[in-house]
Amino acid sequence: MTLSLCALLAACGGRERAQVTLDATGAGVAEAQPVWKATITPEDSLRLNGLQASWTGLHGKLPPRVRVAQGKLVDPSAALDSPALTPGSYRCRVLRLRQATRAASVLASPSGYCHVDATDQGFAFVKQTGGDPAAGYLYPDGKRYVFLGARQSKPGDNSLGYGTDPARDLVGVAERVGGFRWRLAVPGDAGQVQIYELTPVPPDQQPKS
């Protein structure tokens, strides 16, 4: 039997939800909920929970040739097990899935660079070059990562954290879709879905700092 309660956190004056499990003796053993669940706002939780449905709807409306051309990258059911990311630079491009007049469409941006760092809070993600600058943290959650971040003012910036400006907050899900290939899907305005394709690049091809 389980009961839910809020455990006060000393750091940041925030609250983290905890799960209390009663063992065989009846004593309560607290199990902390994932950090992202304690941090995400109710509005963004709804956006995150609705991502799969809106994404599936858009994918089903894509012309067959587009679905074939983009393959697993835009298929919401294509996530693989063992999603573990590795720190380093990634080549990344952004695809926007959106509803057009008669069907859904995909708009792709030129390839740029993103970077992933391992930290105590989770994997820190930042888009280093190109448009759609985003930065935040990726939190392990089963066969996926949950992303909480913010839209930045310029590429390579990570000064805006999740919750600093709700109008710029971003949430999403990162998954592995192939060998050394990941994607980060972020729900956008008007039912759009932005997909960041992530593929590692060798050190000699990293962008100059």
mmCIF file with all atom_site columns, C-alpha atoms in Angstrom:
data_model
loop_
_atom_site.group_PDB
_atom_site.id
_atom_site.type_symbol
_atom_site.label_atom_id
_atom_site.label_alt_id
_atom_site.label_comp_id
_atom_site.label_asym_id
_atom_site.label_entity_id
_atom_site.label_seq_id
_atom_site.pdbx_PDB_ins_code
_atom_site.Cartn_x
_atom_site.Cartn_y
_atom_site.Cartn_z
_atom_site.occupancy
_atom_site.B_iso_or_equiv
_atom_site.pdbx_formal_charge
_atom_site.auth_seq_id
_atom_site.auth_comp_id
_atom_site.auth_asym_id
_atom_site.auth_atom_id
_atom_site.pdbx_PDB_model_num
ATOM 1   C CA . MET A 1 1   ? 0.000  0.000  0.000   1.00 0.00 ? 1   MET A CA 1
ATOM 2   C CA . THR A 1 2   ? 1.328  3.465  -0.812  1.00 0.00 ? 2   THR A CA 1
ATOM 3   C CA . LEU A 1 3   ? 0.598  6.949  0.416   1.00 0.00 ? 3   LEU A CA 1
ATOM 4   C CA . SER A 1 4   ? 1.737  10.225 -1.190  1.00 0.00 ? 4   SER A CA 1
ATOM 5   C CA . LEU A 1 5   ? 3.153  13.179 0.731   1.00 0.00 ? 5   LEU A CA 1
ATOM 6   C CA . CYS A 1 6   ? 5.339  16.243 0.123   1.00 0.00 ? 6   CYS A CA 1
ATOM 7   C CA . ALA A 1 7   ? 8.869  16.184 1.554   1.00 0.00 ? 7   ALA A CA 1
ATOM 8   C CA . LEU A 1 8   ? 10.454 19.582 2.184   1.00 0.00 ? 8   LEU A CA 1
ATOM 9   C CA . LEU A 1 9   ? 13.740 20.179 0.413   1.00 0.00 ? 9   LEU A CA 1
ATOM 10  C CA . ALA A 1 10  ? 16.393 22.287 2.090   1.00 0.00 ? 10  ALA A CA 1
ATOM 11  C CA . ALA A 1 11  ? 17.886 23.404 -1.232  1.00 0.00 ? 11  ALA A CA 1
ATOM 12  C CA . CYS A 1 12  ? 16.152 26.136 -3.223  1.00 0.00 ? 12  CYS A CA 1
ATOM 13  C CA . GLY A 1 13  ? 13.267 26.192 -0.762  1.00 0.00 ? 13  GLY A CA 1
ATOM 14  C CA . GLY A 1 14  ? 11.311 23.932 -3.132  1.00 0.00 ? 14  GLY A CA 1
ATOM 15  C CA . ARG A 1 15  ? 9.167  20.897 -2.618  1.00 0.00 ? 15  ARG A CA 1
ATOM 16  C CA . GLU A 1 16  ? 9.754  17.401 -3.908  1.00 0.00 ? 16  GLU A CA 1
ATOM 17  C CA . ARG A 1 17  ? 6.979  14.870 -3.966  1.00 0.00 ? 17  ARG A CA 1
ATOM 18  C CA . ALA A 1 18  ? 7.832  11.620 -2.243  1.00 0.00 ? 18  ALA A CA 1
ATOM 19  C CA . GLN A 1 19  ? 6.258  8.177  -2.340  1.00 0.00 ? 19  GLN A CA 1
ATOM 20  C CA . VAL A 1 20  ? 5.922  6.411  1.015   1.00 0.00 ? 20  VAL A CA 1
ATOM 21  C CA . THR A 1 21  ? 5.808  2.620  0.908   1.00 0.00 ? 21  THR A CA 1
ATOM 22  C CA . LEU A 1 22  ? 4.721  0.629  3.949   1.00 0.00 ? 22  LEU A CA 1
ATOM 23  C CA . ASP A 1 23  ? 7.014  -2.340 4.522   1.00 0.00 ? 23  ASP A CA 1
ATOM 24  C CA . ALA A 1 24  ? 6.108  -5.637 6.207   1.00 0.00 ? 24  ALA A CA 1
ATOM 25  C CA . THR A 1 25  ? 6.438  -4.074 9.663   1.00 0.00 ? 25  THR A CA 1
ATOM 26  C CA . GLY A 1 26  ? 4.180  -1.163 8.777   1.00 0.00 ? 26  GLY A CA 1
ATOM 27  C CA . ALA A 1 27  ? 7.037  1.341  8.819   1.00 0.00 ? 27  ALA A CA 1
ATOM 28  C CA . GLY A 1 28  ? 7.074  4.005  6.127   1.00 0.00 ? 28  GLY A CA 1
ATOM 29  C CA . VAL A 1 29  ? 9.989  4.076  3.691   1.00 0.00 ? 29  VAL A CA 1
ATOM 30  C CA . ALA A 1 30  ? 10.137 7.291  1.645   1.00 0.00 ? 30  ALA A CA 1
ATOM 31  C CA . GLU A 1 31  ? 11.048 7.011  -2.028  1.00 0.00 ? 31  GLU A CA 1
ATOM 32  C CA . ALA A 1 32  ? 11.730 10.360 -3.688  1.00 0.00 ? 32  ALA A CA 1
ATOM 33  C CA . GLN A 1 33  ? 9.936  11.050 -6.949  1.00 0.00 ? 33  GLN A CA 1
ATOM 34  C CA . PRO A 1 34  ? 12.037 11.980 -10.004 1.00 0.00 ? 34  PRO A CA 1
ATOM 35  C CA . VAL A 1 35  ? 13.352 15.535 -9.882  1.00 0.00 ? 35  VAL A CA 1
ATOM 36  C CA . TRP A 1 36  ? 11.513 16.531 -13.040 1.00 0.00 ? 36  TRP A CA 1
ATOM 37  C CA . LYS A 1 37  ? 8.149  15.576 -11.534 1.00 0.00 ? 37  LYS A CA 1
ATOM 38  C CA . ALA A 1 38  ? 8.818  17.851 -8.579  1.00 0.00 ? 38  ALA A CA 1
ATOM 39  C CA . THR A 1 39  ? 9.849  20.694 -10.901 1.00 0.00 ? 39  THR A CA 1
ATOM 40  C CA . ILE A 1 40  ? 7.445  20.658 -13.840 1.00 0.00 ? 40  ILE A CA 1
ATOM 41  C CA . THR A 1 41  ? 4.419  22.967 -13.702 1.00 0.00 ? 41  THR A CA 1
ATOM 42  C CA . PRO A 1 42  ? 0.885  21.561 -14.012 1.00 0.00 ? 42  PRO A CA 1
ATOM 43  C CA . GLU A 1 43  ? 0.480  23.291 -17.389 1.00 0.00 ? 43  GLU A CA 1
ATOM 44  C CA . ASP A 1 44  ? 3.688  21.807 -18.754 1.00 0.00 ? 44  ASP A CA 1
ATOM 45  C CA . SER A 1 45  ? 2.794  18.412 -17.341 1.00 0.00 ? 45  SER A CA 1
ATOM 46  C CA . LEU A 1 46  ? -0.348 18.524 -19.476 1.00 0.00 ? 46  LEU A CA 1
ATOM 47  C CA . ARG A 1 47  ? 1.722  19.497 -22.520 1.00 0.00 ? 47  ARG A CA 1
ATOM 48  C CA . LEU A 1 48  ? 4.126  16.641 -21.888 1.00 0.00 ? 48  LEU A CA 1
ATOM 49  C CA . ASN A 1 49  ? 1.326  14.136 -21.396 1.00 0.00 ? 49  ASN A CA 1
ATOM 50  C CA . GLY A 1 50  ? -0.376 15.326 -24.587 1.00 0.00 ? 50  GLY A CA 1
ATOM 51  C CA . LEU A 1 51  ? 2.761  15.096 -26.723 1.00 0.00 ? 51  LEU A CA 1
ATOM 52  C CA . GLN A 1 52  ? 2.248  11.491 -27.807 1.00 0.00 ? 52  GLN A CA 1
ATOM 53  C CA . ALA A 1 53  ? -1.320 12.083 -28.989 1.00 0.00 ? 53  ALA A CA 1
ATOM 54  C CA . SER A 1 54  ? -0.586 15.250 -30.961 1.00 0.00 ? 54  SER A CA 1
ATOM 55  C CA . TRP A 1 55  ? 2.567  13.729 -32.442 1.00 0.00 ? 55  TRP A CA 1
ATOM 56  C CA . THR A 1 56  ? 0.734  10.557 -33.475 1.00 0.00 ? 56  THR A CA 1
ATOM 57  C CA . GLY A 1 57  ? -1.979 12.648 -35.116 1.00 0.00 ? 57  GLY A CA 1
ATOM 58  C CA . LEU A 1 58  ? 0.530  14.673 -37.127 1.00 0.00 ? 58  LEU A CA 1
ATOM 59  C CA . HIS A 1 59  ? 2.500  11.580 -38.135 1.00 0.00 ? 59  HIS A CA 1
ATOM 60  C CA . GLY A 1 60  ? -0.636 9.911  -39.446 1.00 0.00 ? 60  GLY A CA 1
ATOM 61  C CA . LYS A 1 61  ? -1.382 12.929 -41.645 1.00 0.00 ? 61  LYS A CA 1
ATOM 62  C CA . LEU A 1 62  ? 2.065  13.102 -43.237 1.00 0.00 ? 62  LEU A CA 1
ATOM 63  C CA . PRO A 1 63  ? 2.199  12.147 -46.925 1.00 0.00 ? 63  PRO A CA 1
ATOM 64  C CA . PRO A 1 64  ? 3.473  8.547  -47.266 1.00 0.00 ? 64  PRO A CA 1
ATOM 65  C CA . ARG A 1 65  ? 6.616  9.647  -49.117 1.00 0.00 ? 65  ARG A CA 1
ATOM 66  C CA . VAL A 1 66  ? 7.509  11.993 -46.238 1.00 0.00 ? 66  VAL A CA 1
ATOM 67  C CA . ARG A 1 67  ? 6.984  9.269  -43.638 1.00 0.00 ? 67  ARG A CA 1
ATOM 68  C CA . VAL A 1 68  ? 9.250  6.946  -45.621 1.00 0.00 ? 68  VAL A CA 1
ATOM 69  C CA . ALA A 1 69  ? 11.916 9.608  -46.158 1.00 0.00 ? 69  ALA A CA 1
ATOM 70  C CA . GLN A 1 70  ? 12.108 10.631 -42.489 1.00 0.00 ? 70  GLN A CA 1
ATOM 71  C CA . GLY A 1 71  ? 11.654 7.100  -41.134 1.00 0.00 ? 71  GLY A CA 1
ATOM 72  C CA . LYS A 1 72  ? 12.020 6.419  -37.429 1.00 0.00 ? 72  LYS A CA 1
ATOM 73  C CA . LEU A 1 73  ? 13.027 9.979  -36.642 1.00 0.00 ? 73  LEU A CA 1
ATOM 74  C CA . VAL A 1 74  ? 9.448  11.252 -36.926 1.00 0.00 ? 74  VAL A CA 1
ATOM 75  C CA . ASP A 1 75  ? 7.675  8.028  -35.892 1.00 0.00 ? 75  ASP A CA 1
ATOM 76  C CA . PRO A 1 76  ? 6.351  8.484  -32.325 1.00 0.00 ? 76  PRO A CA 1
ATOM 77  C CA . SER A 1 77  ? 6.390  4.707  -31.739 1.00 0.00 ? 77  SER A CA 1
ATOM 78  C CA . ALA A 1 78  ? 10.011 4.146  -32.826 1.00 0.00 ? 78  ALA A CA 1
ATOM 79  C CA . ALA A 1 79  ? 11.751 4.619  -29.450 1.00 0.00 ? 79  ALA A CA 1
ATOM 80  C CA . LEU A 1 80  ? 14.263 1.889  -28.552 1.00 0.00 ? 80  LEU A CA 1
ATOM 81  C CA . ASP A 1 81  ? 15.410 0.499  -25.218 1.00 0.00 ? 81  ASP A CA 1
ATOM 82  C CA . SER A 1 82  ? 18.735 1.492  -23.631 1.00 0.00 ? 82  SER A CA 1
ATOM 83  C CA . PRO A 1 83  ? 18.450 5.221  -24.357 1.00 0.00 ? 83  PRO A CA 1
ATOM 84  C CA . ALA A 1 84  ? 21.732 6.155  -22.612 1.00 0.00 ? 84  ALA A CA 1
ATOM 85  C CA . LEU A 1 85  ? 23.251 9.342  -24.003 1.00 0.00 ? 85  LEU A CA 1
ATOM 86  C CA . THR A 1 86  ? 26.981 9.993  -23.912 1.00 0.00 ? 86  THR A CA 1
ATOM 87  C CA . PRO A 1 87  ? 28.519 13.394 -23.080 1.00 0.00 ? 87  PRO A CA 1
ATOM 88  C CA . GLY A 1 88  ? 29.947 15.339 -25.992 1.00 0.00 ? 88  GLY A CA 1
ATOM 89  C CA . SER A 1 89  ? 29.002 17.283 -29.097 1.00 0.00 ? 89  SER A CA 1
ATOM 90  C CA . TYR A 1 90  ? 26.257 16.177 -31.436 1.00 0.00 ? 90  TYR A CA 1
ATOM 91  C CA . ARG A 1 91  ? 25.348 17.185 -34.924 1.00 0.00 ? 91  ARG A CA 1
ATOM 92  C CA . CYS A 1 92  ? 21.730 18.253 -34.720 1.00 0.00 ? 92  CYS A CA 1
ATOM 93  C CA . ARG A 1 93  ? 19.037 19.523 -36.997 1.00 0.00 ? 93  ARG A CA 1
ATOM 94  C CA . VAL A 1 94  ? 15.507 20.527 -36.134 1.00 0.00 ? 94  VAL A CA 1
ATOM 95  C CA . LEU A 1 95  ? 12.396 19.236 -37.875 1.00 0.00 ? 95  LEU A CA 1
ATOM 96  C CA . ARG A 1 96  ? 9.021  20.885 -37.347 1.00 0.00 ? 96  ARG A CA 1
ATOM 97  C CA . LEU A 1 97  ? 5.949  18.724 -37.728 1.00 0.00 ? 97  LEU A CA 1
ATOM 98  C CA . ARG A 1 98  ? 2.929  20.941 -38.306 1.00 0.00 ? 98  ARG A CA 1
ATOM 99  C CA . GLN A 1 99  ? -0.560 20.855 -39.712 1.00 0.00 ? 99  GLN A CA 1
ATOM 100 C CA . ALA A 1 100 ? -0.742 22.319 -43.216 1.00 0.00 ? 100 ALA A CA 1
ATOM 101 C CA . THR A 1 101 ? -3.874 23.107 -45.216 1.00 0.00 ? 101 THR A CA 1
ATOM 102 C CA . ARG A 1 102 ? -4.700 19.541 -46.247 1.00 0.00 ? 102 ARG A CA 1
ATOM 103 C CA . ALA A 1 103 ? -2.054 17.403 -44.575 1.00 0.00 ? 103 ALA A CA 1
ATOM 104 C CA . ALA A 1 104 ? 0.755  17.571 -42.066 1.00 0.00 ? 104 ALA A CA 1
ATOM 105 C CA . SER A 1 105 ? 4.166  18.691 -43.248 1.00 0.00 ? 105 SER A CA 1
ATOM 106 C CA . VAL A 1 106 ? 7.795  18.604 -42.134 1.00 0.00 ? 106 VAL A CA 1
ATOM 107 C CA . LEU A 1 107 ? 10.033 21.659 -42.244 1.00 0.00 ? 107 LEU A CA 1
ATOM 108 C CA . ALA A 1 108 ? 13.725 20.902 -41.653 1.00 0.00 ? 108 ALA A CA 1
ATOM 109 C CA . SER A 1 109 ? 16.402 23.378 -40.589 1.00 0.00 ? 109 SER A CA 1
ATOM 110 C CA . PRO A 1 110 ? 20.073 23.194 -41.652 1.00 0.00 ? 110 PRO A CA 1
ATOM 111 C CA . SER A 1 111 ? 22.259 20.959 -39.502 1.00 0.00 ? 111 SER A CA 1
ATOM 112 C CA . GLY A 1 112 ? 24.002 22.565 -36.527 1.00 0.00 ? 112 GLY A CA 1
ATOM 113 C CA . TYR A 1 113 ? 25.610 21.463 -33.275 1.00 0.00 ? 113 TYR A CA 1
ATOM 114 C CA . CYS A 1 114 ? 24.309 20.608 -29.823 1.00 0.00 ? 114 CYS A CA 1
ATOM 115 C CA . HIS A 1 115 ? 26.260 19.635 -26.718 1.00 0.00 ? 115 HIS A CA 1
ATOM 116 C CA . VAL A 1 116 ? 25.470 17.239 -23.868 1.00 0.00 ? 116 VAL A CA 1
ATOM 117 C CA . ASP A 1 117 ? 27.264 17.329 -20.506 1.00 0.00 ? 117 ASP A CA 1
ATOM 118 C CA . ALA A 1 118 ? 26.910 14.938 -17.564 1.00 0.00 ? 118 ALA A CA 1
ATOM 119 C CA . THR A 1 119 ? 26.060 16.812 -14.339 1.00 0.00 ? 119 THR A CA 1
ATOM 120 C CA . ASP A 1 120 ? 24.728 16.003 -10.885 1.00 0.00 ? 120 ASP A CA 1
ATOM 121 C CA . GLN A 1 121 ? 21.278 17.220 -11.981 1.00 0.00 ? 121 GLN A CA 1
ATOM 122 C CA . GLY A 1 122 ? 21.157 15.128 -15.147 1.00 0.00 ? 122 GLY A CA 1
ATOM 123 C CA . PHE A 1 123 ? 22.420 15.616 -18.675 1.00 0.00 ? 123 PHE A CA 1
ATOM 124 C CA . ALA A 1 124 ? 22.777 19.305 -19.539 1.00 0.00 ? 124 ALA A CA 1
ATOM 125 C CA . PHE A 1 125 ? 21.708 20.021 -23.116 1.00 0.00 ? 125 PHE A CA 1
ATOM 126 C CA . VAL A 1 126 ? 22.431 23.161 -25.147 1.00 0.00 ? 126 VAL A CA 1
ATOM 127 C CA . LYS A 1 127 ? 22.034 23.967 -28.837 1.00 0.00 ? 127 LYS A CA 1
ATOM 128 C CA . GLN A 1 128 ? 25.342 25.538 -29.809 1.00 0.00 ? 128 GLN A CA 1
ATOM 129 C CA . THR A 1 129 ? 24.695 26.810 -33.339 1.00 0.00 ? 129 THR A CA 1
ATOM 130 C CA . GLY A 1 130 ? 21.847 27.609 -35.699 1.00 0.00 ? 130 GLY A CA 1
ATOM 131 C CA . GLY A 1 131 ? 18.232 28.444 -34.989 1.00 0.00 ? 131 GLY A CA 1
ATOM 132 C CA . ASP A 1 132 ? 15.845 27.182 -32.317 1.00 0.00 ? 132 ASP A CA 1
ATOM 133 C CA . PRO A 1 133 ? 18.316 27.800 -29.453 1.00 0.00 ? 133 PRO A CA 1
ATOM 134 C CA . ALA A 1 134 ? 17.355 25.678 -26.465 1.00 0.00 ? 134 ALA A CA 1
ATOM 135 C CA . ALA A 1 135 ? 19.046 24.622 -23.246 1.00 0.00 ? 135 ALA A CA 1
ATOM 136 C CA . GLY A 1 136 ? 18.031 22.611 -20.211 1.00 0.00 ? 136 GLY A CA 1
ATOM 137 C CA . TYR A 1 137 ? 18.352 19.262 -18.470 1.00 0.00 ? 137 TYR A CA 1
ATOM 138 C CA . LEU A 1 138 ? 17.534 15.723 -19.577 1.00 0.00 ? 138 LEU A CA 1
ATOM 139 C CA . TYR A 1 139 ? 16.339 13.488 -16.728 1.00 0.00 ? 139 TYR A CA 1
ATOM 140 C CA . PRO A 1 140 ? 16.400 9.662  -17.065 1.00 0.00 ? 140 PRO A CA 1
ATOM 141 C CA . ASP A 1 141 ? 12.873 8.212  -17.052 1.00 0.00 ? 141 ASP A CA 1
ATOM 142 C CA . GLY A 1 142 ? 12.698 4.560  -18.102 1.00 0.00 ? 142 GLY A CA 1
ATOM 143 C CA . LYS A 1 143 ? 13.382 4.169  -21.840 1.00 0.00 ? 143 LYS A CA 1
ATOM 144 C CA . ARG A 1 144 ? 13.424 7.932  -22.321 1.00 0.00 ? 144 ARG A CA 1
ATOM 145 C CA . TYR A 1 145 ? 14.694 11.204 -20.898 1.00 0.00 ? 145 TYR A CA 1
ATOM 146 C CA . VAL A 1 146 ? 12.364 14.011 -19.866 1.00 0.00 ? 146 VAL A CA 1
ATOM 147 C CA . PHE A 1 147 ? 13.587 17.448 -20.939 1.00 0.00 ? 147 PHE A CA 1
ATOM 148 C CA . LEU A 1 148 ? 12.942 20.613 -18.937 1.00 0.00 ? 148 LEU A CA 1
ATOM 149 C CA . GLY A 1 149 ? 14.539 23.726 -20.367 1.00 0.00 ? 149 GLY A CA 1
ATOM 150 C CA . ALA A 1 150 ? 14.003 27.099 -21.975 1.00 0.00 ? 150 ALA A CA 1
ATOM 151 C CA . ARG A 1 151 ? 14.225 28.823 -25.320 1.00 0.00 ? 151 ARG A CA 1
ATOM 152 C CA . GLN A 1 152 ? 17.406 30.904 -25.204 1.00 0.00 ? 152 GLN A CA 1
ATOM 153 C CA . SER A 1 153 ? 18.137 34.324 -26.683 1.00 0.00 ? 153 SER A CA 1
ATOM 154 C CA . LYS A 1 154 ? 21.001 33.042 -28.837 1.00 0.00 ? 154 LYS A CA 1
ATOM 155 C CA . PRO A 1 155 ? 22.724 29.768 -29.757 1.00 0.00 ? 155 PRO A CA 1
ATOM 156 C CA . GLY A 1 156 ? 25.184 28.480 -27.175 1.00 0.00 ? 156 GLY A CA 1
ATOM 157 C CA . ASP A 1 157 ? 23.508 30.364 -24.329 1.00 0.00 ? 157 ASP A CA 1
ATOM 158 C CA . ASN A 1 158 ? 22.205 28.520 -21.283 1.00 0.00 ? 158 ASN A CA 1
ATOM 159 C CA . SER A 1 159 ? 21.465 31.455 -18.968 1.00 0.00 ? 159 SER A CA 1
ATOM 160 C CA . LEU A 1 160 ? 17.696 30.939 -18.958 1.00 0.00 ? 160 LEU A CA 1
ATOM 161 C CA . GLY A 1 161 ? 16.651 27.977 -16.856 1.00 0.00 ? 161 GLY A CA 1
ATOM 162 C CA . TYR A 1 162 ? 13.306 26.237 -16.710 1.00 0.00 ? 162 TYR A CA 1
ATOM 163 C CA . GLY A 1 163 ? 10.844 28.338 -14.715 1.00 0.00 ? 163 GLY A CA 1
ATOM 164 C CA . THR A 1 164 ? 12.717 31.635 -15.164 1.00 0.00 ? 164 THR A CA 1
ATOM 165 C CA . ASP A 1 165 ? 10.263 32.880 -17.803 1.00 0.00 ? 165 ASP A CA 1
ATOM 166 C CA . PRO A 1 166 ? 7.227  30.608 -18.282 1.00 0.00 ? 166 PRO A CA 1
ATOM 167 C CA . ALA A 1 167 ? 6.685  32.000 -21.792 1.00 0.00 ? 167 ALA A CA 1
ATOM 168 C CA . ARG A 1 168 ? 10.063 30.554 -22.817 1.00 0.00 ? 168 ARG A CA 1
ATOM 169 C CA . ASP A 1 169 ? 9.807  27.223 -20.976 1.00 0.00 ? 169 ASP A CA 1
ATOM 170 C CA . LEU A 1 170 ? 10.256 24.040 -23.001 1.00 0.00 ? 170 LEU A CA 1
ATOM 171 C CA . VAL A 1 171 ? 9.424  20.440 -22.129 1.00 0.00 ? 171 VAL A CA 1
ATOM 172 C CA . GLY A 1 172 ? 9.984  17.313 -24.149 1.00 0.00 ? 172 GLY A CA 1
ATOM 173 C CA . VAL A 1 173 ? 11.111 13.723 -24.430 1.00 0.00 ? 173 VAL A CA 1
ATOM 174 C CA . ALA A 1 174 ? 14.470 12.392 -25.665 1.00 0.00 ? 174 ALA A CA 1
ATOM 175 C CA . GLU A 1 175 ? 14.695 8.835  -27.005 1.00 0.00 ? 175 GLU A CA 1
ATOM 176 C CA . ARG A 1 176 ? 17.099 6.602  -28.905 1.00 0.00 ? 176 ARG A CA 1
ATOM 177 C CA . VAL A 1 177 ? 15.887 5.692  -32.392 1.00 0.00 ? 177 VAL A CA 1
ATOM 178 C CA . GLY A 1 178 ? 18.951 3.928  -33.818 1.00 0.00 ? 178 GLY A CA 1
ATOM 179 C CA . GLY A 1 179 ? 22.623 3.170  -33.387 1.00 0.00 ? 179 GLY A CA 1
ATOM 180 C CA . PHE A 1 180 ? 24.202 6.417  -32.171 1.00 0.00 ? 180 PHE A CA 1
ATOM 181 C CA . ARG A 1 181 ? 21.041 8.313  -33.064 1.00 0.00 ? 181 ARG A CA 1
ATOM 182 C CA . TRP A 1 182 ? 18.684 10.107 -30.697 1.00 0.00 ? 182 TRP A CA 1
ATOM 183 C CA . ARG A 1 183 ? 15.854 12.592 -30.956 1.00 0.00 ? 183 ARG A CA 1
ATOM 184 C CA . LEU A 1 184 ? 14.429 15.230 -28.639 1.00 0.00 ? 184 LEU A CA 1
ATOM 185 C CA . ALA A 1 185 ? 10.733 15.913 -29.271 1.00 0.00 ? 185 ALA A CA 1
ATOM 186 C CA . VAL A 1 186 ? 9.287  19.174 -27.937 1.00 0.00 ? 186 VAL A CA 1
ATOM 187 C CA . PRO A 1 187 ? 5.600  20.151 -28.172 1.00 0.00 ? 187 PRO A CA 1
ATOM 188 C CA . GLY A 1 188 ? 5.209  23.586 -29.756 1.00 0.00 ? 188 GLY A CA 1
ATOM 189 C CA . ASP A 1 189 ? 2.461  26.094 -30.412 1.00 0.00 ? 189 ASP A CA 1
ATOM 190 C CA . ALA A 1 190 ? -0.672 25.259 -32.386 1.00 0.00 ? 190 ALA A CA 1
ATOM 191 C CA . GLY A 1 191 ? -0.124 21.509 -32.079 1.00 0.00 ? 191 GLY A CA 1
ATOM 192 C CA . GLN A 1 192 ? 3.329  21.578 -33.671 1.00 0.00 ? 192 GLN A CA 1
ATOM 193 C CA . VAL A 1 193 ? 6.081  19.179 -32.630 1.00 0.00 ? 193 VAL A CA 1
ATOM 194 C CA . GLN A 1 194 ? 9.757  20.110 -32.900 1.00 0.00 ? 194 GLN A CA 1
ATOM 195 C CA . ILE A 1 195 ? 12.197 17.217 -33.236 1.00 0.00 ? 195 ILE A CA 1
ATOM 196 C CA . TYR A 1 196 ? 15.914 17.693 -32.612 1.00 0.00 ? 196 TYR A CA 1
ATOM 197 C CA . GLU A 1 197 ? 17.865 14.911 -34.329 1.00 0.00 ? 197 GLU A CA 1
ATOM 198 C CA . LEU A 1 198 ? 21.077 14.124 -32.416 1.00 0.00 ? 198 LEU A CA 1
ATOM 199 C CA . THR A 1 199 ? 24.031 12.188 -33.837 1.00 0.00 ? 199 THR A CA 1
ATOM 200 C CA . PRO A 1 200 ? 27.516 12.221 -32.220 1.00 0.00 ? 200 PRO A CA 1
ATOM 201 C CA . VAL A 1 201 ? 30.389 13.803 -34.147 1.00 0.00 ? 201 VAL A CA 1
ATOM 202 C CA . PRO A 1 202 ? 34.131 13.086 -33.810 1.00 0.00 ? 202 PRO A CA 1
ATOM 203 C CA . PRO A 1 203 ? 36.290 15.597 -31.900 1.00 0.00 ? 203 PRO A CA 1
ATOM 204 C CA . ASP A 1 204 ? 37.978 17.002 -35.007 1.00 0.00 ? 204 ASP A CA 1
ATOM 205 C CA . GLN A 1 205 ? 34.594 18.083 -36.344 1.00 0.00 ? 205 GLN A CA 1
ATOM 206 C CA . GLN A 1 206 ? 33.501 19.938 -33.208 1.00 0.00 ? 206 GLN A CA 1
ATOM 207 C CA . PRO A 1 207 ? 32.581 23.631 -33.580 1.00 0.00 ? 207 PRO A CA 1
ATOM 208 C CA . LYS A 1 208 ? 35.304 26.046 -32.479 1.00 0.00 ? 208 LYS A CA 1
ATOM 209 C CA . SER A 1 209 ? 34.612 27.726 -29.137 1.00 0.00 ? 209 SER A CA 1
#
